[in-house]
Each structure stands twice: as structure tokens, then as C-alpha cells.
mmCIF file of C-alpha atoms in Angstrom:
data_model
loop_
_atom_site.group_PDB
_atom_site.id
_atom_site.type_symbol
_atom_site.label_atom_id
_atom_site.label_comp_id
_atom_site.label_asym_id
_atom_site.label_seq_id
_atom_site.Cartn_x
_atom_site.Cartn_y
_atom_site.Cartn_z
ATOM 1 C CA UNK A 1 -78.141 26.692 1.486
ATOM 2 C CA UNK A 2 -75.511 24.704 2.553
ATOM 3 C CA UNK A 3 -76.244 21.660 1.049
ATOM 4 C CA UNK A 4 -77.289 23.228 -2.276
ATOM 5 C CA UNK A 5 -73.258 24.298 -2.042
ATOM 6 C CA UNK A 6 -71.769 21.271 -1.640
ATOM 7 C CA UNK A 7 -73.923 19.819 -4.593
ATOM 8 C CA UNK A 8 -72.746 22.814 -6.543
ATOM 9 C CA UNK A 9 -68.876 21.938 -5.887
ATOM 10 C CA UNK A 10 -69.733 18.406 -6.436
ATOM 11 C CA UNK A 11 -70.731 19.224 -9.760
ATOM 12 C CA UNK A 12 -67.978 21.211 -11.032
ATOM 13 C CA UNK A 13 -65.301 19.277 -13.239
ATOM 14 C CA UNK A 14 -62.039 18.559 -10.778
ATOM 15 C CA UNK A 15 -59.091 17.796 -12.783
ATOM 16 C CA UNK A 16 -58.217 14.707 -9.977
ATOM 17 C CA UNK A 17 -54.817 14.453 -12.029
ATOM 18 C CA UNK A 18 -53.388 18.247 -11.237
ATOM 19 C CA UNK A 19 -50.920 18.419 -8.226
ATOM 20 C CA UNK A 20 -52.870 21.270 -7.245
ATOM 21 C CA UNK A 21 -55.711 19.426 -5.798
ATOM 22 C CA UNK A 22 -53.359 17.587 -3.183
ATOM 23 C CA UNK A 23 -52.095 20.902 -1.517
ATOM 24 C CA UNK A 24 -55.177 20.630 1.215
ATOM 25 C CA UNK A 25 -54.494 17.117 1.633
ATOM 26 C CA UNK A 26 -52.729 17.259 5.181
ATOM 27 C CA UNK A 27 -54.951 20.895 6.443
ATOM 28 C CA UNK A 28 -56.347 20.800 10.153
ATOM 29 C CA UNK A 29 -59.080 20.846 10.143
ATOM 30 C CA UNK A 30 -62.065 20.305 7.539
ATOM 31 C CA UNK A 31 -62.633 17.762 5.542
ATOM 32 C CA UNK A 32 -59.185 16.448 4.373
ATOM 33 C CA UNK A 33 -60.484 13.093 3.193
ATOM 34 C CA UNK A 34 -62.439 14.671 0.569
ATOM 35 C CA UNK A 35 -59.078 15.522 -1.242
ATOM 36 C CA UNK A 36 -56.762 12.438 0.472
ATOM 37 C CA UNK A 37 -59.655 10.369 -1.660
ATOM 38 C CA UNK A 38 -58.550 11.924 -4.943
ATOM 39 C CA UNK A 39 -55.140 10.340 -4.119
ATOM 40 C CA UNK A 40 -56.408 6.803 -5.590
ATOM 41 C CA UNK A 41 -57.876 8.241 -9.123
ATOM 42 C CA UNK A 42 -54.126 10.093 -9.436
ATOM 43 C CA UNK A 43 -52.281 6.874 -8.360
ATOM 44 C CA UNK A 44 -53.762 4.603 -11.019
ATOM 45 C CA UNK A 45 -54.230 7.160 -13.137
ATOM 46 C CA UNK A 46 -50.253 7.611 -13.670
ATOM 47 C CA UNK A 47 -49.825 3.468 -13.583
ATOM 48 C CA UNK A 48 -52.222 3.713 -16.515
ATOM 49 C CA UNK A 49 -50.607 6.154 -18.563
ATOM 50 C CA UNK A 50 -46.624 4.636 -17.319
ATOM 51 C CA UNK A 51 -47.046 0.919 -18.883
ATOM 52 C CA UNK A 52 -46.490 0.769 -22.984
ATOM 53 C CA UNK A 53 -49.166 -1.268 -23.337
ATOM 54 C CA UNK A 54 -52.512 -1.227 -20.542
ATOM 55 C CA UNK A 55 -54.035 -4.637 -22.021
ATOM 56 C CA UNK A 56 -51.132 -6.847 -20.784
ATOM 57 C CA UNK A 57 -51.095 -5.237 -17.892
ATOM 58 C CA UNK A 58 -54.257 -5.775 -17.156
ATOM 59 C CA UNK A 59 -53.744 -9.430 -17.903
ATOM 60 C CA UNK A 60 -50.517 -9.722 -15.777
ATOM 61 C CA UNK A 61 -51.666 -7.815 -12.739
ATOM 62 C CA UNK A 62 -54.767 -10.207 -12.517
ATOM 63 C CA UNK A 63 -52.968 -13.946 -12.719
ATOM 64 C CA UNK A 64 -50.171 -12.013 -10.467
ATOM 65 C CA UNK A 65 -53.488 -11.388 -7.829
ATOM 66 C CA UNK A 66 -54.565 -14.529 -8.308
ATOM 67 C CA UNK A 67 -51.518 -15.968 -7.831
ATOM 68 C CA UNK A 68 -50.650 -14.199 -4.744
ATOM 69 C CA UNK A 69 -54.378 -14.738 -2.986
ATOM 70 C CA UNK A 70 -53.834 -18.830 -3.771
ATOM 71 C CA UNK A 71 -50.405 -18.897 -2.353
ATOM 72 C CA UNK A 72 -51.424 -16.565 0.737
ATOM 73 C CA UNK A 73 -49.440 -13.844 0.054
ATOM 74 C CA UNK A 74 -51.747 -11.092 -0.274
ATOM 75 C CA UNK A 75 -53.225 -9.190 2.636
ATOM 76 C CA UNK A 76 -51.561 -6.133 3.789
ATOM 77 C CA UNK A 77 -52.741 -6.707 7.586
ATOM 78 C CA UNK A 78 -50.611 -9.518 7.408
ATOM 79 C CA UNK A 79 -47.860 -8.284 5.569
ATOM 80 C CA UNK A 80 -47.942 -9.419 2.596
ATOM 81 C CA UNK A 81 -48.944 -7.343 -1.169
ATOM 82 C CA UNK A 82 -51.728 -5.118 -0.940
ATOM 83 C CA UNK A 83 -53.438 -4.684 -4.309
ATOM 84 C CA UNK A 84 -51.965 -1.174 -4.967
ATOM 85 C CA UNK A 85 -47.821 -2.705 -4.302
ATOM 86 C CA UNK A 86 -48.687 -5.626 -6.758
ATOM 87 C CA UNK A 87 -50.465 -2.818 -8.976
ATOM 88 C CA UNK A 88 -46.970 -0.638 -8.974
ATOM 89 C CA UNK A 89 -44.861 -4.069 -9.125
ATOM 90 C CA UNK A 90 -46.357 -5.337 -12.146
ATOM 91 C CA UNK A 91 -46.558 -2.012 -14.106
ATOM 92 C CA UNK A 92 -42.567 -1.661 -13.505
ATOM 93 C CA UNK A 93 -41.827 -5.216 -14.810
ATOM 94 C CA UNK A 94 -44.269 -3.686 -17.969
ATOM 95 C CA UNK A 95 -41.890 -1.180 -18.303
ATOM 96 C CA UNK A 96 -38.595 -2.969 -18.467
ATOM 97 C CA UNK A 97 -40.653 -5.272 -20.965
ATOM 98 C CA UNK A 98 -42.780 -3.379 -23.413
ATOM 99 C CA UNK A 99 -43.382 -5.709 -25.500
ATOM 100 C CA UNK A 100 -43.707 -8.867 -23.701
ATOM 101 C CA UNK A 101 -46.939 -10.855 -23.292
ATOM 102 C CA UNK A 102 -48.612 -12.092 -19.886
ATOM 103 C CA UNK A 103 -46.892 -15.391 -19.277
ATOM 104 C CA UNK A 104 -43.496 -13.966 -20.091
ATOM 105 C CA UNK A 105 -44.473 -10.499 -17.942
ATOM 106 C CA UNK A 106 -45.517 -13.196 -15.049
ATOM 107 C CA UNK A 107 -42.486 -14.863 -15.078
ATOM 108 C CA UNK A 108 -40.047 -11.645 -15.421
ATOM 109 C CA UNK A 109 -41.962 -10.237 -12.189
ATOM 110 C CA UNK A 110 -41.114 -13.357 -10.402
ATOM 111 C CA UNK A 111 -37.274 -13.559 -11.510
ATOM 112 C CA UNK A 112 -36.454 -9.839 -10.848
ATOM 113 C CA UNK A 113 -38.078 -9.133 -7.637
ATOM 114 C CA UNK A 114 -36.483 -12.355 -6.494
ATOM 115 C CA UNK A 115 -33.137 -10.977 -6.907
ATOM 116 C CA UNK A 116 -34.364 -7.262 -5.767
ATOM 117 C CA UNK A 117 -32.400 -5.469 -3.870
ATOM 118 C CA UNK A 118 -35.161 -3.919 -1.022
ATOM 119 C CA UNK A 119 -32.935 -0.976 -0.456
ATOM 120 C CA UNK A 120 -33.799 0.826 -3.336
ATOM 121 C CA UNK A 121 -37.323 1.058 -3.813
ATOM 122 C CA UNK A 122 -39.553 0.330 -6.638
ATOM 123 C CA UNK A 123 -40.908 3.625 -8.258
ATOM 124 C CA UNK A 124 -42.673 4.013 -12.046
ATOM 125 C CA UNK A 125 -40.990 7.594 -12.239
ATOM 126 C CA UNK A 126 -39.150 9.979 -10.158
ATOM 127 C CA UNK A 127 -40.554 11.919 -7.493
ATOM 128 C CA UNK A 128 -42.808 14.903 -7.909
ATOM 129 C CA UNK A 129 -41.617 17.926 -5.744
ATOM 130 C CA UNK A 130 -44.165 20.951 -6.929
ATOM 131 C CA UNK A 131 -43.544 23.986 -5.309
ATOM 132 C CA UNK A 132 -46.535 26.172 -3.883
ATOM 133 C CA UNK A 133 -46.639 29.635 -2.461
ATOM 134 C CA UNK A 134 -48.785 28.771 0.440
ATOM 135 C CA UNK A 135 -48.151 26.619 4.085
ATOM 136 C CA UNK A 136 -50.598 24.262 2.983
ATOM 137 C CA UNK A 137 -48.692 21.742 0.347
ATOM 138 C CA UNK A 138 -47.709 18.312 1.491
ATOM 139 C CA UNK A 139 -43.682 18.165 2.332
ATOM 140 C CA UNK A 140 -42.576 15.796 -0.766
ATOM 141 C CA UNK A 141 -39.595 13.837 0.409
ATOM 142 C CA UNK A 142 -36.443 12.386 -0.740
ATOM 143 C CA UNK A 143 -34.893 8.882 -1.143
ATOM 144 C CA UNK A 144 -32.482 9.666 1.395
ATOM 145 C CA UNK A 145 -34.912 10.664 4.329
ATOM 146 C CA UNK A 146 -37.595 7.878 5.808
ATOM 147 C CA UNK A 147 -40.283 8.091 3.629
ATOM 148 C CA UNK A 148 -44.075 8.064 4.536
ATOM 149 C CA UNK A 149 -46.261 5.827 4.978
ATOM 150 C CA UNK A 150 -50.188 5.995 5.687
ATOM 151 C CA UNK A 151 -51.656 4.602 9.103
ATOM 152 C CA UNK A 152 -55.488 3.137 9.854
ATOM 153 C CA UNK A 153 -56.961 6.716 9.009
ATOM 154 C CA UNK A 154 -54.603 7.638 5.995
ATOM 155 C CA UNK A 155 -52.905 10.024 7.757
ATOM 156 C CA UNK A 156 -48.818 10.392 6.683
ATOM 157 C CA UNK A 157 -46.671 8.848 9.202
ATOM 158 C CA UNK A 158 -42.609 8.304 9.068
ATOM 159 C CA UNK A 159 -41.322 4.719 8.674
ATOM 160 C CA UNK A 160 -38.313 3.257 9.653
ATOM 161 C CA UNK A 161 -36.480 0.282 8.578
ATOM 162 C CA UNK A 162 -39.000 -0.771 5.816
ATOM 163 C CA UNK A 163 -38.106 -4.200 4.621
ATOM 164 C CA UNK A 164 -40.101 -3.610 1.142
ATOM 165 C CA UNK A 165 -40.220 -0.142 -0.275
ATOM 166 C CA UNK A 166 -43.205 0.302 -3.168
ATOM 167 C CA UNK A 167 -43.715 4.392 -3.575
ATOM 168 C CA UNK A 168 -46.822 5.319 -5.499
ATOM 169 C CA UNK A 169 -46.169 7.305 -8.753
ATOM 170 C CA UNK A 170 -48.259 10.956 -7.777
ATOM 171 C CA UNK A 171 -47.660 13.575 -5.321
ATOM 172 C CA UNK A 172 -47.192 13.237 -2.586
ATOM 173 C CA UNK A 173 -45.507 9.953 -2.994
ATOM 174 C CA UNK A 174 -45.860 7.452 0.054
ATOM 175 C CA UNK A 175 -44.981 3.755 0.571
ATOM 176 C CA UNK A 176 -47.615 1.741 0.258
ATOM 177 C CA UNK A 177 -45.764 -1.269 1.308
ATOM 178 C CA UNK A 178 -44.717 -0.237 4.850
ATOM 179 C CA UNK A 179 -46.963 -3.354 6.765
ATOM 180 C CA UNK A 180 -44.091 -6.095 5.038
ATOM 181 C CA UNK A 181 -42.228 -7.463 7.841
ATOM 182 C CA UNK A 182 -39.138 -9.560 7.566
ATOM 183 C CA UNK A 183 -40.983 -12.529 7.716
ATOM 184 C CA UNK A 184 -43.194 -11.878 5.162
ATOM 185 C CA UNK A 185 -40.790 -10.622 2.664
ATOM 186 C CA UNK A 186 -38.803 -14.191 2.938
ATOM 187 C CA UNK A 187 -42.407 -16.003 2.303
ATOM 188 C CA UNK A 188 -42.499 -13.678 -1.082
ATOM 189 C CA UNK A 189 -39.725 -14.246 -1.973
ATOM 190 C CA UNK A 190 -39.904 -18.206 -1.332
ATOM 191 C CA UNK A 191 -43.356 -17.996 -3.524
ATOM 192 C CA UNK A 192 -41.661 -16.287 -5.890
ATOM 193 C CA UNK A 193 -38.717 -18.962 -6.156
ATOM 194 C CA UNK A 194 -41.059 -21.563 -6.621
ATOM 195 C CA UNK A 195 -42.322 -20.114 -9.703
ATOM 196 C CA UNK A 196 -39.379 -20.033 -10.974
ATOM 197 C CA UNK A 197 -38.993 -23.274 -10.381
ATOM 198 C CA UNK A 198 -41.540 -24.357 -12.385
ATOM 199 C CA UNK A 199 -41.202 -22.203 -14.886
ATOM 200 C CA UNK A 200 -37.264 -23.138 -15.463
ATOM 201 C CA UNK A 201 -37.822 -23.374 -19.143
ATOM 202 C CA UNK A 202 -39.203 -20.657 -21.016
ATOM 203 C CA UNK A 203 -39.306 -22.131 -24.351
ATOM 204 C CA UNK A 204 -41.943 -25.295 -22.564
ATOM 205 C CA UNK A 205 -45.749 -24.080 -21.756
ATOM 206 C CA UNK A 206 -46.404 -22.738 -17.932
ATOM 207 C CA UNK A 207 -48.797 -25.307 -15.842
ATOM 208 C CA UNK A 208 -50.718 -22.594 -14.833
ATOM 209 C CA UNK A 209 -52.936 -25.159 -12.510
ATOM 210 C CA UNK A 210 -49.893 -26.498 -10.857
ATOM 211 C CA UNK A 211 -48.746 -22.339 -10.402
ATOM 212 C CA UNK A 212 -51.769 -21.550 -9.505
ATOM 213 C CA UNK A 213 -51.978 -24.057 -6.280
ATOM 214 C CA UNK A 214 -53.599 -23.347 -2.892
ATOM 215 C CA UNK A 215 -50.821 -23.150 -0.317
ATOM 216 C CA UNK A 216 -51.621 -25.730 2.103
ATOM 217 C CA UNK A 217 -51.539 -23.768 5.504
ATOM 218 C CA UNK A 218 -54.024 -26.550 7.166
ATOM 219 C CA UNK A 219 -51.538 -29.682 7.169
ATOM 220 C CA UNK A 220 -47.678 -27.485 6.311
ATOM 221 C CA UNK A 221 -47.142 -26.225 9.761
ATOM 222 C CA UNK A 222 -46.913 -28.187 13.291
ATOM 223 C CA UNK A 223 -47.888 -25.377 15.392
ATOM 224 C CA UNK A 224 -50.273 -22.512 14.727
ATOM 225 C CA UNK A 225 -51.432 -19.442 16.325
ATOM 226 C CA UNK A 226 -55.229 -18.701 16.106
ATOM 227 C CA UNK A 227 -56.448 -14.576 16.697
ATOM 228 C CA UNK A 228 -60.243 -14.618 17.240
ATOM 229 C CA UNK A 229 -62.110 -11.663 17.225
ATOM 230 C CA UNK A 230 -64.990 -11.615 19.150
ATOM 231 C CA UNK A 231 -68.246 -8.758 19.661
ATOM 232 C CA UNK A 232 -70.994 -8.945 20.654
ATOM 233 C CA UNK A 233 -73.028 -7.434 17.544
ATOM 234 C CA UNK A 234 -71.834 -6.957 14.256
ATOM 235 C CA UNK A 235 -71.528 -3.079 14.496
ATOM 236 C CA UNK A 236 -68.957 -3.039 17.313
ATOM 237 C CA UNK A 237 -67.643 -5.751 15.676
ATOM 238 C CA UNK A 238 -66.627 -4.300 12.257
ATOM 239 C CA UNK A 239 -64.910 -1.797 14.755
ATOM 240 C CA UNK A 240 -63.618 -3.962 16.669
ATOM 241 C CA UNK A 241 -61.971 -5.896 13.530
ATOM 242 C CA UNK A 242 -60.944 -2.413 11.870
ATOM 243 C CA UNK A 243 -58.996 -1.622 15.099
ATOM 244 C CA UNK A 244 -57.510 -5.163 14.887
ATOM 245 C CA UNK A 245 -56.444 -5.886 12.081
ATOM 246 C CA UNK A 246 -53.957 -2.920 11.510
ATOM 247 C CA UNK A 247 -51.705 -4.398 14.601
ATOM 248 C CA UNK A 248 -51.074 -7.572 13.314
ATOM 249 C CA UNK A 249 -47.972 -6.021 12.146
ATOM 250 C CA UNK A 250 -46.947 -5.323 15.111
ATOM 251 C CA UNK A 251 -47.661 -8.710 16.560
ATOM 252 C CA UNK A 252 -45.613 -10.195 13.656
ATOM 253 C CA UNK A 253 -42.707 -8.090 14.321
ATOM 254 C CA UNK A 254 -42.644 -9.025 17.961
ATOM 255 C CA UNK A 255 -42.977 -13.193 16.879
ATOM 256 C CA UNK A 256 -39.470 -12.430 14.393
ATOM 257 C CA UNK A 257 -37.530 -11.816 17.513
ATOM 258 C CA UNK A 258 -37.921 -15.040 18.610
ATOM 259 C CA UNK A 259 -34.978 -16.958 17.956
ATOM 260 C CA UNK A 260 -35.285 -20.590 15.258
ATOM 261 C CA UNK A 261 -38.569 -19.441 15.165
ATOM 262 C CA UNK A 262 -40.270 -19.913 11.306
ATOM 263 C CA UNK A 263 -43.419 -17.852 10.868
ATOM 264 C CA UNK A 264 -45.979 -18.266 7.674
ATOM 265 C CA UNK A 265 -48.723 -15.511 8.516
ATOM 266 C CA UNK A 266 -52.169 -16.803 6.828
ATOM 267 C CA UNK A 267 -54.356 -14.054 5.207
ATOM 268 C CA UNK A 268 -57.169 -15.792 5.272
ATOM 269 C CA UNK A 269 -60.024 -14.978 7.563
ATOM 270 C CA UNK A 270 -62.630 -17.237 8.720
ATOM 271 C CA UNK A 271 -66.088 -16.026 9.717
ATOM 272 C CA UNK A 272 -67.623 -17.740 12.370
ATOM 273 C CA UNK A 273 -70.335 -17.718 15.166
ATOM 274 C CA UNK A 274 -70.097 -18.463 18.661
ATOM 275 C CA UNK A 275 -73.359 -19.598 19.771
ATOM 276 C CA UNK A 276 -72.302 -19.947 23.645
ATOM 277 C CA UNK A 277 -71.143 -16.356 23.277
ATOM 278 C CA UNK A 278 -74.412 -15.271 21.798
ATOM 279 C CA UNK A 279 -76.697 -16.992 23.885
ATOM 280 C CA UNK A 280 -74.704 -15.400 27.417
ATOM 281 C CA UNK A 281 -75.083 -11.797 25.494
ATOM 282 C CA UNK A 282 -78.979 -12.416 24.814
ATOM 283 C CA UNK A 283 -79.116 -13.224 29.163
#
């Protein structure tokens, strides 16, 4: 009987776009990631329906994730974009630019976050505040209190002193941006220079090979820092990694207060296998 009701609910049609689905979101206890999952269809669906024109977005947010993966600027765990802050980012510079194509799009996104001023964040629309008559509806926050961002588990938590604010256009709103350091947000905005720098004339074409260039982590930097993870199977460690990966932040923050210290984070992850380690575990 139970299971023959939660196929029944399953198959009844969910409007994942109402406001009304997100008032269990934050409920102790039961299953709250049921409806915190519904948070991702009503996130894209309201980027989708905010840009004039979905096609060049499309096209813009892909060479702007390509772009950002070749330069190594994309990984949230390091602090860089994740793919839902370049997802926002790009449909705003849509919006200013309605009728632009891709390469002009790319290079708009490049000149105005450059000059961005992180203080004010980037939103698609204003915030939602829907009122409820029940205990159970996410608190929806304004611009001049902290605003939330969403640990390991998705679960709301205040931030403070943000460098890069990105708030997702549905309710509740929360910053999905909250892992950028100030580190980070200089190696942006560097990236970001140097596309303008090579894309000084508009009216010329846009060497999108040259743009488009691996960043050269192995030979630009003296000294590096290596993080292995290590486990002895691969169950404990994908949980290992999960718990990992979401303090690098905090590792990064604690490497800024170094003094004349430069740090270049590099999202990329290597797989490997230590045999020695694998032969002690098998004795």
C-alpha cells in the first residue's frame, strides 16, 4: 500500500513552476529533498522564459562554459563559476542585449562583469516574497540582510562577506555563488581582461582558437600545492571526495591571508592509482 501511494503522487501533474510547491522545502522532518529538487526545474525554468531570445543564449552560455573550463575557471569547489552562476550571468548580459548575437553577447559578458561592481548582486528579476498562511514557507530575504546560500546537503545557510553575489531567479532566492573567494574572483576577472584584450576591436573577427586556449597551470607557476585524496575502495572514496571537496574553500580562504602570496586554484582533477597503497590494503 505504501508504495502503490507514492507511485500514485508520482503520477499526478506538479506544476514545478508554482511558489506553492517550495513552502515544504525547509520542513523537519520527511522528505524535504523531494521538493528542494523541484528548485532546479523552477530556476531554469524562469532563465528560460527571462532572455528575449533562448537560441543565443544557448549559444553564448556554451562558448562562455567552454571558455571558462579551458581557462580553469570553472569548478565551484574551487571557487570559481559553477554552471548555474555562468547560467544566470549570461542570461543577464541577454537581457541588456536582446538583440545581439553570440560573439557580440560573449564579448559584452566579458566587458561588463569586468567592471562589476560585486556589491550589488546579479539578479534576472526582483525577488519573490509570497506570503502563506502556514509556519511552513521558506523566509524570503532582502538585499539588505546576508543572503543564503546552500551547503554540501542543500540545506540554507547565512553567508557573510560574499565576494561574488549570483541570486537565482525563483523562490526562495539563494546565492549560488557563495564558494568565490577573493582569490578567485581576481583570476575571473584577469580571464575576463584578457578577452578583452583580444577582442579590442569589434568591427575585426574573434580568434576563437587563440580565446579558447588551455591555461597553462603545468609550466605558469613556480610553486604548487598538490591535495591527494586517498581510500582505500572506491565507495569510501566517493565519500571521502564528497566530504572533501566542499572545504577547499575554506583552505583557499586561509592561503589569502598570507601576505605577497599569489594563488591560481586549478579545477582540474586527476584520477590516479596508488599501487603501493593498494597492494598494503590487499595484506
Amino acid at each position: 500500500a505504501k508504495d502503490f501511494n507514492v507511485l500514485e503522487v508520482h503520477n499526478k501533474e506538479i506544476d514545478e513552476m508554482s511558489h506553492y510547491n517550495a513552502r515544504n522545502e525547509d520542513r523537519p522532518p520527511g522528505p524535504s529533498n523531494c521538493t528542494r529538487s523541484l528548485d532546479i526545474a523552477r530556476v531554469a525554468g524562469n532563465i528560460l522564459n527571462g532572455v528575449p531570445n533562448p537560441d543565443e543564449y544557448r549559444w553564448t552560455l556554451r562558448a562562455i562554459k567552454h571558455w571558462a573550463k579551458q581557462r580553469g575557471i570553472y569548478c565551484p569547489y574551487t571557487g570559481y563559476f559553477s554552471g548555474i552562476s555562468a547560467a544566470i550571468m549570461t542570461a543577464r548580459i541577454c537581457q541588456l542585449h536582446p538583440n545581439a548575437i553570440m560573439s557580440r553577447l560573449f564579448n559584452r559578458f566579458c566587458r561588463i562583469f569586468d567592471k562589476w561592481d560585486w556589491k550589488h548582486p546579479v539578479m534576472l528579476q526582483s525577488i519573490i516574497k509570497p506570503k502563506y498562511n502556514d509556519n511552513w514557507a521558506p523566509a524570503a530575504w532582502s538585499l539588505q540582510s546576508s543572503p543564503p546560500g546552500k551547503d554540501d546537503d542543500g540545506k540554507a545557510n547565512p553567508v557573510e562577506d560574499v565576494e561574488c553575489k549570483v541570486y537565482t531567479p525563483a523562490y526562495p532566492s539563494w546565492s549560488c555563488a557563495t564558494t568565490v573567494t577573493r582569490c578567485t574572483r581576481n583570476a575571473i576577472r584577469k580571464e575576463l581582461r584578457r578577452v578583452l584584450d583580444l577582442t579590442k576591436s569589434e568591427a575585426s573577427p574573434i580568434s576563437w582558437e587563440t580565446v579558447f586556449e588551455p591555461y597553462p597551470f603545468e609550466t605558469r607557476f613556480r610553486h604548487k600545492l598538490q591535495l591527494d585524496i586517498l581510500a582505500k575502495n572506491a565507495m569510501i572514496f566517493r565519500k571521502w571526495k564528497r566530504w572533501i571537496l566542499p572545504k577547499i574553500s575554506l583552505l583557499l580562504h586561509g592561503l589569502e591571508k598570507i601576505q605577497n602570496t599569489h594563488i591560481r586554484p586549478c579545477p582540474e582533477v586527476k584520477p590516479f592509482v596508488d599501487h603501493d597503497l593498494v597492494k598494503w590494503s590487499a595484506e
